[in-house]
Short mmCIF file of C-alpha atoms in Angstrom, two decimals:
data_model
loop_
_atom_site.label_atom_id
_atom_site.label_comp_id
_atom_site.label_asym_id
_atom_site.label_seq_id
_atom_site.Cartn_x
_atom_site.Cartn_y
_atom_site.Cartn_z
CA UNK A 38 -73.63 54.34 211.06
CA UNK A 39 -74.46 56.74 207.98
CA UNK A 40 -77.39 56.13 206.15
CA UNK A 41 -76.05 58.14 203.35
CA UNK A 42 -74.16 55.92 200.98
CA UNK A 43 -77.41 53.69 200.81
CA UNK A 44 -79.81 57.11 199.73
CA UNK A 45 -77.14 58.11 197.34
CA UNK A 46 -77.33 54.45 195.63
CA UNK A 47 -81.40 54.88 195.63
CA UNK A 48 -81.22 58.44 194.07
CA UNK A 49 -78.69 57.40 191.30
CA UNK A 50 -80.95 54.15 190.33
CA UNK A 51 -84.31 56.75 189.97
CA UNK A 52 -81.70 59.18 188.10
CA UNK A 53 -80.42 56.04 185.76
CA UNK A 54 -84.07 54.83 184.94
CA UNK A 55 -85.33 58.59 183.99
CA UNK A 56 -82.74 58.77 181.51
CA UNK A 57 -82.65 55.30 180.39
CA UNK A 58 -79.41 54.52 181.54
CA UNK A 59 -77.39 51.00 182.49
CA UNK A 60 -75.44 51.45 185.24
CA UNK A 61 -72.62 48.89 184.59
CA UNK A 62 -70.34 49.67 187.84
CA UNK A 63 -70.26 52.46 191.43
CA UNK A 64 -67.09 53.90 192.46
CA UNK A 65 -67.67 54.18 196.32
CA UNK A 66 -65.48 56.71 197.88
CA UNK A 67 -66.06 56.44 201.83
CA UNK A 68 -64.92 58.61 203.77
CA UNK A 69 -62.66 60.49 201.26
CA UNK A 70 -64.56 64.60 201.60
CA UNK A 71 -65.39 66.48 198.23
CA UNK A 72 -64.44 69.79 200.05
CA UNK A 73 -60.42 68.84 200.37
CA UNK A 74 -60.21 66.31 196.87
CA UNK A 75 -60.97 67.11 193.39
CA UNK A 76 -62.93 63.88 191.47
CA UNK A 77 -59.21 62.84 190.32
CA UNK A 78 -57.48 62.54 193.42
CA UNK A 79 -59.97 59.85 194.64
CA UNK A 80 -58.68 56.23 194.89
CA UNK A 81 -62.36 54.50 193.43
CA UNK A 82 -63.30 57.49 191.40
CA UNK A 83 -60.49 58.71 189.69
CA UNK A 84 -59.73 55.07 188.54
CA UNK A 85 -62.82 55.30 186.39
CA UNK A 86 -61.80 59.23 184.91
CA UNK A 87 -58.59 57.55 183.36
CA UNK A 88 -60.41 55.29 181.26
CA UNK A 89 -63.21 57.51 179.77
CA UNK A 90 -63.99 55.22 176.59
CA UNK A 91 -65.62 52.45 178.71
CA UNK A 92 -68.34 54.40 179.76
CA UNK A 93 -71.20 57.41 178.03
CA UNK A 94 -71.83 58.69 181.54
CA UNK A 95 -71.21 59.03 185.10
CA UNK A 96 -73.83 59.53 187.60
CA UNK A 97 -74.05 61.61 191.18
CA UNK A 98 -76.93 61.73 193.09
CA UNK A 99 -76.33 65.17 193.60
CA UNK A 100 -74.14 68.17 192.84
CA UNK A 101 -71.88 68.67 196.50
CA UNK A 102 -71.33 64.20 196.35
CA UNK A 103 -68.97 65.33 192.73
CA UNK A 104 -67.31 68.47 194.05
CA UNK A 105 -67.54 71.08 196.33
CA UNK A 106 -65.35 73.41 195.05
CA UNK A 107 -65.61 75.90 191.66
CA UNK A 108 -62.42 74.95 190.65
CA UNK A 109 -62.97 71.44 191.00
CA UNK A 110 -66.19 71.89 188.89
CA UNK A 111 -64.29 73.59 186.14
CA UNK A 112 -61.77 70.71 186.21
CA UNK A 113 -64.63 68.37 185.79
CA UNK A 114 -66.61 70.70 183.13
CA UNK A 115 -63.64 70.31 181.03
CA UNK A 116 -62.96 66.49 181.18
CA UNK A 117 -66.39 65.94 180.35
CA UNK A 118 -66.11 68.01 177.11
CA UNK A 119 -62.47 66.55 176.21
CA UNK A 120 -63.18 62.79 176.51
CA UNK A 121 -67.13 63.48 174.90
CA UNK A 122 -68.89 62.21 178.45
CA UNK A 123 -72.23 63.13 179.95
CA UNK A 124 -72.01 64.34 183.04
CA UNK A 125 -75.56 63.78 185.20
CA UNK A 126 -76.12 64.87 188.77
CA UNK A 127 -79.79 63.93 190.26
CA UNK A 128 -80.88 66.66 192.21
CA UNK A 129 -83.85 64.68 193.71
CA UNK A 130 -85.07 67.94 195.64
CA UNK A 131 -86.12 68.93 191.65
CA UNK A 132 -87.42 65.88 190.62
CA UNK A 133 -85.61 66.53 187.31
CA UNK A 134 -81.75 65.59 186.89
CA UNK A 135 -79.16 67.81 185.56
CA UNK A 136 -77.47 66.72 182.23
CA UNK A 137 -74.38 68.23 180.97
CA UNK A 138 -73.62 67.01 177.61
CA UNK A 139 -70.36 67.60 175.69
CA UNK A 140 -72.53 70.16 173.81
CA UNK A 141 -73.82 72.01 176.80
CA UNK A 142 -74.41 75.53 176.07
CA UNK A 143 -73.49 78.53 178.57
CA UNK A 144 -76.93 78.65 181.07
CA UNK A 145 -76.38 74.80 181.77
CA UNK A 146 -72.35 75.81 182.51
CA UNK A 147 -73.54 78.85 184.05
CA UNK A 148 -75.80 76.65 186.09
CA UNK A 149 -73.48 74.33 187.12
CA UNK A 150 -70.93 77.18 188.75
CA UNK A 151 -73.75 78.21 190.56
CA UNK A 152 -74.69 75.08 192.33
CA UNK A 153 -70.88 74.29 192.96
CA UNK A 154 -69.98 77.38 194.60
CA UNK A 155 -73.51 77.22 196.68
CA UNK A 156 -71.69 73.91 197.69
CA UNK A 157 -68.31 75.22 198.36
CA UNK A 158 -69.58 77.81 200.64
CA UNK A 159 -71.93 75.65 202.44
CA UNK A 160 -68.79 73.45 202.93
CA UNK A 161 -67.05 76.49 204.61
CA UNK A 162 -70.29 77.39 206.82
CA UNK A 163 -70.14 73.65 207.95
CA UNK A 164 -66.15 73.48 209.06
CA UNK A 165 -66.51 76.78 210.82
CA UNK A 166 -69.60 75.01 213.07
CA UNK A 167 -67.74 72.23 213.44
CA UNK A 168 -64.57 73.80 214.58
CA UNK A 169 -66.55 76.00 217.04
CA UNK A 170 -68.05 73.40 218.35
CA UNK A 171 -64.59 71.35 218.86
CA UNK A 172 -63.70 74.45 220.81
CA UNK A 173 -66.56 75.13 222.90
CA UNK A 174 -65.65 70.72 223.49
CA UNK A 175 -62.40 71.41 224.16
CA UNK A 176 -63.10 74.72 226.76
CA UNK A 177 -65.65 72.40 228.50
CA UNK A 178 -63.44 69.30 228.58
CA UNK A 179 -65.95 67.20 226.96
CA UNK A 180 -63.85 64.40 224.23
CA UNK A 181 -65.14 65.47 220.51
CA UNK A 182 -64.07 62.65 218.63
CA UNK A 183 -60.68 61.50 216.79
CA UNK A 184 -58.27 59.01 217.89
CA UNK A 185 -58.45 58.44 222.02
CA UNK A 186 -55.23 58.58 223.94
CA UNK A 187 -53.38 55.41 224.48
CA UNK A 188 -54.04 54.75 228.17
CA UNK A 189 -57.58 56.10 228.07
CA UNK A 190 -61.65 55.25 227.12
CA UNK A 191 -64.47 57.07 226.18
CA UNK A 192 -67.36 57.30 229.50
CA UNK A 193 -69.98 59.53 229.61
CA UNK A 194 -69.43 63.25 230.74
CA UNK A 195 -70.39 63.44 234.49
CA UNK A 196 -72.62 66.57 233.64
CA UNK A 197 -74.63 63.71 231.40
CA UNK A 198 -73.74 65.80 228.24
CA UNK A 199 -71.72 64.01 225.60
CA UNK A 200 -68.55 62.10 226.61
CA UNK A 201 -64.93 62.79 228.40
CA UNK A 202 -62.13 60.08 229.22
CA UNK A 203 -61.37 57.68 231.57
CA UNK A 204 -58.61 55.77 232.06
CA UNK A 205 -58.80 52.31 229.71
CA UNK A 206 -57.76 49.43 232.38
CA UNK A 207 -55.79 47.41 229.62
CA UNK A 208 -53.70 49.90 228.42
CA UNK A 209 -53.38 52.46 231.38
CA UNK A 210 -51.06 49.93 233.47
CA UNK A 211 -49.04 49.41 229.81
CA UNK A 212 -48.50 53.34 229.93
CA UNK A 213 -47.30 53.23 233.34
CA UNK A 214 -45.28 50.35 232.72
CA UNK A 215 -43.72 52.23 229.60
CA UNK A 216 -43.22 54.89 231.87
CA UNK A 217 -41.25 52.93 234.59
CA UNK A 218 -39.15 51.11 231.75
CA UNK A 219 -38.40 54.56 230.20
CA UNK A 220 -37.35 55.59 234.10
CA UNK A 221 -34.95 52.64 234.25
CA UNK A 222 -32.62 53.50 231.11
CA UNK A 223 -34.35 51.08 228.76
CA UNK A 224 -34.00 52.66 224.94
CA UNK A 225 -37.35 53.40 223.35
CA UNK A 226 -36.59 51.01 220.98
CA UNK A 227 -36.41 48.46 223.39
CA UNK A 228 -39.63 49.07 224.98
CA UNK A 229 -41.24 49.13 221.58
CA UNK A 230 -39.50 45.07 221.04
CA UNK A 231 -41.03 44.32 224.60
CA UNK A 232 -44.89 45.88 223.39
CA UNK A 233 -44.10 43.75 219.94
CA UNK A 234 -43.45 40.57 221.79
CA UNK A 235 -46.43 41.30 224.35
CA UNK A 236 -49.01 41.86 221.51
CA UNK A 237 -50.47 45.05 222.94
CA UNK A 238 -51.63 46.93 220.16
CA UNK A 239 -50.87 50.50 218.59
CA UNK A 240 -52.89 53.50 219.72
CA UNK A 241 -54.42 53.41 216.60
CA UNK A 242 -55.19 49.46 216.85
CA UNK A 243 -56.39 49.77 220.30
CA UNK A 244 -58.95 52.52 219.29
CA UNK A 245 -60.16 50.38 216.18
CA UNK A 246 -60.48 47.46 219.15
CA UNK A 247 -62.94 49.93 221.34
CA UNK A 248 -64.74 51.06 218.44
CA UNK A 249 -65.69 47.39 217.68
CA UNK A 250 -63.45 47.71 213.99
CA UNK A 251 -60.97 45.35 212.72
CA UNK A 252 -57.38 46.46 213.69
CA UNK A 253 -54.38 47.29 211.14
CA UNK A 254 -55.60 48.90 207.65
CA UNK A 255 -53.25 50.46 205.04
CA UNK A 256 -50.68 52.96 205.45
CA UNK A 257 -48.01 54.21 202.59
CA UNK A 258 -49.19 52.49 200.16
CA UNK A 259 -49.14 49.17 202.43
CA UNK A 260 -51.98 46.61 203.90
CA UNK A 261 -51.14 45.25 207.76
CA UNK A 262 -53.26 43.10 209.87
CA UNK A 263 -51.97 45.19 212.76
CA UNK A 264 -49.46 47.85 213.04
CA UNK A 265 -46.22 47.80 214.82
CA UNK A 266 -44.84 49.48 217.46
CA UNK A 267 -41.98 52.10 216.94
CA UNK A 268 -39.81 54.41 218.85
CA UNK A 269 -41.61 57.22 217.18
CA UNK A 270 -44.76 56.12 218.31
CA UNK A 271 -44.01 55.55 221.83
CA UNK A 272 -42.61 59.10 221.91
CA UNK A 273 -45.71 60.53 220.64
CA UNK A 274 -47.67 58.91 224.28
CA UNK A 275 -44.80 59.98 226.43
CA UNK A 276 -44.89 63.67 225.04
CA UNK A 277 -48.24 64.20 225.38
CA UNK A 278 -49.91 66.08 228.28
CA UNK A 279 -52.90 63.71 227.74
CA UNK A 280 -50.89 61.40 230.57
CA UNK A 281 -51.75 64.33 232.66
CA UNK A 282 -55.46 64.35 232.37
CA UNK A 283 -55.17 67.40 230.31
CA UNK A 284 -57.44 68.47 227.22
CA UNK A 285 -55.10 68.80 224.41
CA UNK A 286 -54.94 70.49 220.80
CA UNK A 287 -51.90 70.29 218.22
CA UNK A 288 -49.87 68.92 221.19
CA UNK A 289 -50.26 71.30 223.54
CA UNK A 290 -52.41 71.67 226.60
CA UNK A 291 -55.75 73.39 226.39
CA UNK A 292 -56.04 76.31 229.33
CA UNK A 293 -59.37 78.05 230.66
CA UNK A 294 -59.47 81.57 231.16
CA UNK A 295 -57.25 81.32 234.01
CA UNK A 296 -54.62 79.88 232.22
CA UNK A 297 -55.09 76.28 234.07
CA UNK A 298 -55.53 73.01 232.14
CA UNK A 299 -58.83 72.02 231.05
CA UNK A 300 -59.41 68.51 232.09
CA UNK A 301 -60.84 65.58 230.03
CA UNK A 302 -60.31 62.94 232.16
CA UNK A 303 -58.16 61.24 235.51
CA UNK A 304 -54.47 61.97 235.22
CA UNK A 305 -51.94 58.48 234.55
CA UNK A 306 -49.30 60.70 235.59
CA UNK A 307 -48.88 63.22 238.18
CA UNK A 308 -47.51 66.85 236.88
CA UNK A 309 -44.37 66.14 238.65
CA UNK A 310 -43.80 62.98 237.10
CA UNK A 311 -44.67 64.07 233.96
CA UNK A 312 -41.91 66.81 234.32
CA UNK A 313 -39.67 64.27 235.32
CA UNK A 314 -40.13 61.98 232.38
CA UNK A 315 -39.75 64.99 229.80
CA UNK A 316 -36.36 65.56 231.58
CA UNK A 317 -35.24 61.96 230.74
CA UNK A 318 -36.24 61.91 227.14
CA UNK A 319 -35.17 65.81 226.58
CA UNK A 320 -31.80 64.29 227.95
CA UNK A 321 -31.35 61.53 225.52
CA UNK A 322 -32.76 63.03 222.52
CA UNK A 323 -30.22 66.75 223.37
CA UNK A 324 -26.23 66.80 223.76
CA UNK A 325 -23.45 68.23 221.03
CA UNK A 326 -23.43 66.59 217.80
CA UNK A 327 -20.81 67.06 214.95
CA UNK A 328 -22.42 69.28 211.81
CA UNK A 329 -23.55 66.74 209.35
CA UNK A 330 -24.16 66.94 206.07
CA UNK A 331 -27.71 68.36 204.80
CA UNK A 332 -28.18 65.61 202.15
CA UNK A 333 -25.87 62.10 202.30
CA UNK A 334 -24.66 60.80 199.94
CA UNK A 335 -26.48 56.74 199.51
CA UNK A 336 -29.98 57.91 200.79
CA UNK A 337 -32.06 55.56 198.69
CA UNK A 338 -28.61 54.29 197.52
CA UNK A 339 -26.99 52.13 199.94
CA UNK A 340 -29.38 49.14 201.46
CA UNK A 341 -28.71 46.42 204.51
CA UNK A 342 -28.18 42.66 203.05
CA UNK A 343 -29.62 41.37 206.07
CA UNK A 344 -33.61 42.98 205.64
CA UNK A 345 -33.10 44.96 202.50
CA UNK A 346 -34.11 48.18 203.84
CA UNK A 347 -32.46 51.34 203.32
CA UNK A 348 -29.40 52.62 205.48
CA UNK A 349 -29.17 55.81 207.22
CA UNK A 350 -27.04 58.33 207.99
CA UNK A 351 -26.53 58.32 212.11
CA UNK A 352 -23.89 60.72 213.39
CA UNK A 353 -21.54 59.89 216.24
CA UNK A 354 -20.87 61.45 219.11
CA UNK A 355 -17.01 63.09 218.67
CA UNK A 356 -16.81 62.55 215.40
CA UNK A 357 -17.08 64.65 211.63
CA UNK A 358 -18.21 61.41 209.75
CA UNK A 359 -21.01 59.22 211.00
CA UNK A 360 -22.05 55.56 210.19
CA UNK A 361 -24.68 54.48 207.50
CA UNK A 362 -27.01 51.94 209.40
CA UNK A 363 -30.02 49.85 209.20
CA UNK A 364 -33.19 51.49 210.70
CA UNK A 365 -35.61 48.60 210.42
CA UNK A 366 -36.22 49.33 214.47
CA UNK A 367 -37.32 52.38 213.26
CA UNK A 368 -39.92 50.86 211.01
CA UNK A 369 -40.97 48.87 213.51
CA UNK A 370 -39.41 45.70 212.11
CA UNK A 371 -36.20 43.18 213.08
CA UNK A 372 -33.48 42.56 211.13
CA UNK A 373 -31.79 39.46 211.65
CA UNK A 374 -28.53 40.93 210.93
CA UNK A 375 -28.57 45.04 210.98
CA UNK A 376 -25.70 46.17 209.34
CA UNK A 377 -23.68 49.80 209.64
CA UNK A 378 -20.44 51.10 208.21
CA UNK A 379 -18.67 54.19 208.27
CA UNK A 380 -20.35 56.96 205.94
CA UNK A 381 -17.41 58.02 204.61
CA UNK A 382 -16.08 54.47 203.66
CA UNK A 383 -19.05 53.81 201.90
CA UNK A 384 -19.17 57.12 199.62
CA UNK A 385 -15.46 56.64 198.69
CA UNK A 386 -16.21 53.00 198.04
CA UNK A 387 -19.26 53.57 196.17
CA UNK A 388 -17.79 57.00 194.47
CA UNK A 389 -14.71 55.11 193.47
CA UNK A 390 -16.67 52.20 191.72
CA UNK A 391 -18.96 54.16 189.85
CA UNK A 392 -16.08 55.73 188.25
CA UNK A 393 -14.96 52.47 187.24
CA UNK A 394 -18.51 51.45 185.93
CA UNK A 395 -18.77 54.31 184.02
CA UNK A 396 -14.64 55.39 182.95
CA UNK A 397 -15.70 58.65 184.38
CA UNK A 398 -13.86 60.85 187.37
CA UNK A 399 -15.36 64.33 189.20
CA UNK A 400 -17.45 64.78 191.84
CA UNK A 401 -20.87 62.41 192.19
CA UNK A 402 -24.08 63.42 193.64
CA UNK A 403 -26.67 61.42 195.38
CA UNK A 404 -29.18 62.06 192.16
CA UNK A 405 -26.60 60.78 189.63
CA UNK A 406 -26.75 57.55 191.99
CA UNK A 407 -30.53 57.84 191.64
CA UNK A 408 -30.51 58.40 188.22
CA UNK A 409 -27.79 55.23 186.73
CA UNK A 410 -29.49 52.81 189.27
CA UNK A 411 -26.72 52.66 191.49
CA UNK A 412 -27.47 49.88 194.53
CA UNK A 413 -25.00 49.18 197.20
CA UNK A 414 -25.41 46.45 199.54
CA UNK A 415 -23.66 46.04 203.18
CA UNK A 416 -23.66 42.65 204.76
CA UNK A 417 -23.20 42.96 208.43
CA UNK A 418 -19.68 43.19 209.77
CA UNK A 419 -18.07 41.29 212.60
CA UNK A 420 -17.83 42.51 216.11
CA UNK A 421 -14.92 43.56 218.19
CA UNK A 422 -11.71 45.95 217.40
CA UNK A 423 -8.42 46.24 216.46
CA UNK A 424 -6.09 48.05 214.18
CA UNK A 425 -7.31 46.29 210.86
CA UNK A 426 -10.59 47.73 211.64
CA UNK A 427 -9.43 51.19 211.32
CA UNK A 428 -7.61 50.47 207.92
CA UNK A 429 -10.51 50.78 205.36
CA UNK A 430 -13.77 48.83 204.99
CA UNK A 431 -14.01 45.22 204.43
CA UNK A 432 -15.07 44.91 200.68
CA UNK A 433 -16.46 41.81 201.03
CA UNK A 434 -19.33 42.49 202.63
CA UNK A 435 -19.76 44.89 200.39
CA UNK A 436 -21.62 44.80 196.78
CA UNK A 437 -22.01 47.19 193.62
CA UNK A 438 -25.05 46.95 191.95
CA UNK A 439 -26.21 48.90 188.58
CA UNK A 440 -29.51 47.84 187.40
CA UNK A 441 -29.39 46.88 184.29
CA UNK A 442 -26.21 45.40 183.85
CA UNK A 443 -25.72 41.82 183.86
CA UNK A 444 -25.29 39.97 187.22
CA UNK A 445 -21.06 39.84 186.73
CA UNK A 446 -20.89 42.95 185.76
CA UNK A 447 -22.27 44.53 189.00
CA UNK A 448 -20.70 42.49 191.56
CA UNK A 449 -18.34 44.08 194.20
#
């Protein structure tokens, strides 16, 4: 555990009481580096910068915890002078802290440029160590950190230097029994329903688990307790040589000299069945599809009635025009009743009642939709065949929705 965040506090407080200043508030950014984001792109941090009038000052216990970056200096120079804010940065190793003032003349500027692009380059220096020493790691199969591979644990290194991977008894039989289901014919989706219903969590979850963290956290925008299994992320285990044993980097193996794989830990999968599973995925995932369109037409447009998600385009096999459906599988969610429809039922359906809507005619693109709020709902349809089927969509499960317009006024 870092000690940092509790000096910084300590340095900032002696800072504060030199000056004779009240600290009323800390925006904590853990975590977030000063090398890759400027003071504005950082969630506690930047919060404070739009809303310069509640404050005189802001506070750093030194100059690399603001920015680490010349530009990113200038950026801050020149907020500090347009909203009238002192800008203070403690420098304890000088005993004295650094106060720019709205008013500051060129040797304190001057100054400033200096110690931020002593900080950018030390930056540099330190991700050039660090990703020489991930390689020299990587070259001597010794684990360097980052998420572990589902099916595996961190042990110590058998040399007694630093750590490798063994395999992680709770989730290696999962992986194995992924493996087997993904043998048998069972969809990826499928397996992901079976891990959902099991409770075995995410990669990312387990790791959080090992680590001795909470699991879940927040992704797009989002909080979850845990996350959820997908197709996408069970392809990301089966793809990866990791089931092999092997070191890997940007998903591919890492080779010695020779040109054999460098080893991190006990193979879950021999090379041969490894092969062999790639040869069942590559099989489902190639095959002849009709061209489809680069952009369709309801992207953001058209949305299932049963989870109120958005519908995609899915193309099928023989034919031009594919099928808007529901993709909450994808998201790793159920639907109680996922809907689809023929894409090109639904454009002339939706094309043809925006014309009404708006006593207009000629083409209509995606980003007019967009634009006039255009929302189409599709309830799910029944099963089976016939020739009605093939006639035209049913319109009542169907509904055309501006936003804006009054509720009977936008019904389909």
């Amino acid at each position: 555990m870092t000690t940092s965040p509790g000096r910084q506090r300590a340095a900032i407080q002696v800072c504060a009481e030199q000056l004779g200043l009240v600290l009323i508030a800390e925006a904590a950014d853990l975590g977030v580096s000063a090398r890759n984001r400027s003071p504005f792109e950082r969630p506690a941090l930047s919060s404070w910068l739009q809303r310069p009038h509640d404050y005189d000052a802001i506070v750093w216990s030194h100059v690399d915890r603001a920015v680490r970056s010349v530009a990113h200096m200038c950026q801050l120079l020149e907020w500090g002078q347009t909203h009238a804010t002192t800008l203070v940065f403690g420098m304890p190793e000088e005993h004295q802290p650094l106060l720019i003032t709205p008013q500051a003349g060129g040797n304190v500027v001057r100054r400033c440029m200096d110690l931020a692009y002593a900080a950018e380059q030390e930056a540099r220096a330190i991700s050039a160590r660090l990703t020489g020493a991930h390689e020299a790691l990587r070259a001597a199969g010794r684990y360097g950190g980052g998420l572990v591979p589902f099916g595996y644990r961190k042990a110590p290194h058998p040399s007694g230097v630093g750590w490798c991977l063994t395999p992680d008894p709770e989730t290696a039989d999962v992986v194995r029994t992924v493996v087997d289901d993904a043998r048998s014919g069972l969809s990826l989706v499928a397996i992901a329903r079976k891990l959902e219903e099991a409770g075995v969590p995410v990669p990312r979850d387990r790791h959080a688990q090992l680590q001795g963290r909470p699991m879940g956290g927040r992704r797009h925008g989002r909080d979850f307790e845990r996350f959820r299994w997908t197709a996408g992320s069970l392809s990301k285990i089966l793809r990866t040589p990791a089931l092999m044993g092997h070191r890997v980097h940007k998903g591919k193996t890492v080779r010695d000299a020779d040109g054999s794989p460098v080893l991190i830990g006990p193979p879950l999968l021999a090379e041969e069945e490894f092969d062999a599973l790639q040869r069942i995925l590559d099989a489902r995932s190639n095959g002849s599809h009709p061209k489809r369109r680069k952009t369709s037409l309801l992207i953001g447009v058209a949305h299932c009635a049963g989870c109120g998600g958005r519908m995609y385009f899915a193309t099928r096999k023989g034919y031009v025009d594919g099928d808007y459906v529901c993709r909450a599988s994808a998201r790793g969610t159920t639907c109680p009743a996922p809907a689809a429809i023929r894409a090109d039922w639904l454009d002339d359906y939706t094309v043809s009642r925006y014309h009404e809507a708006f006593g207009t005619d000629g083409e209509v693109t995606r980003e007019q939709l967009l634009k006039d709020g255009v929302h189409v709902t599709v309830a799910k349809g029944r099963s089976g065949g016939g020739p009605e089927r093939l006639a035209g969509p049913d319109t009542s499960r169907l509904t055309f929705t501006i936003v804006g317009f009054l509720p009977q006024q936008r019904q389909g």
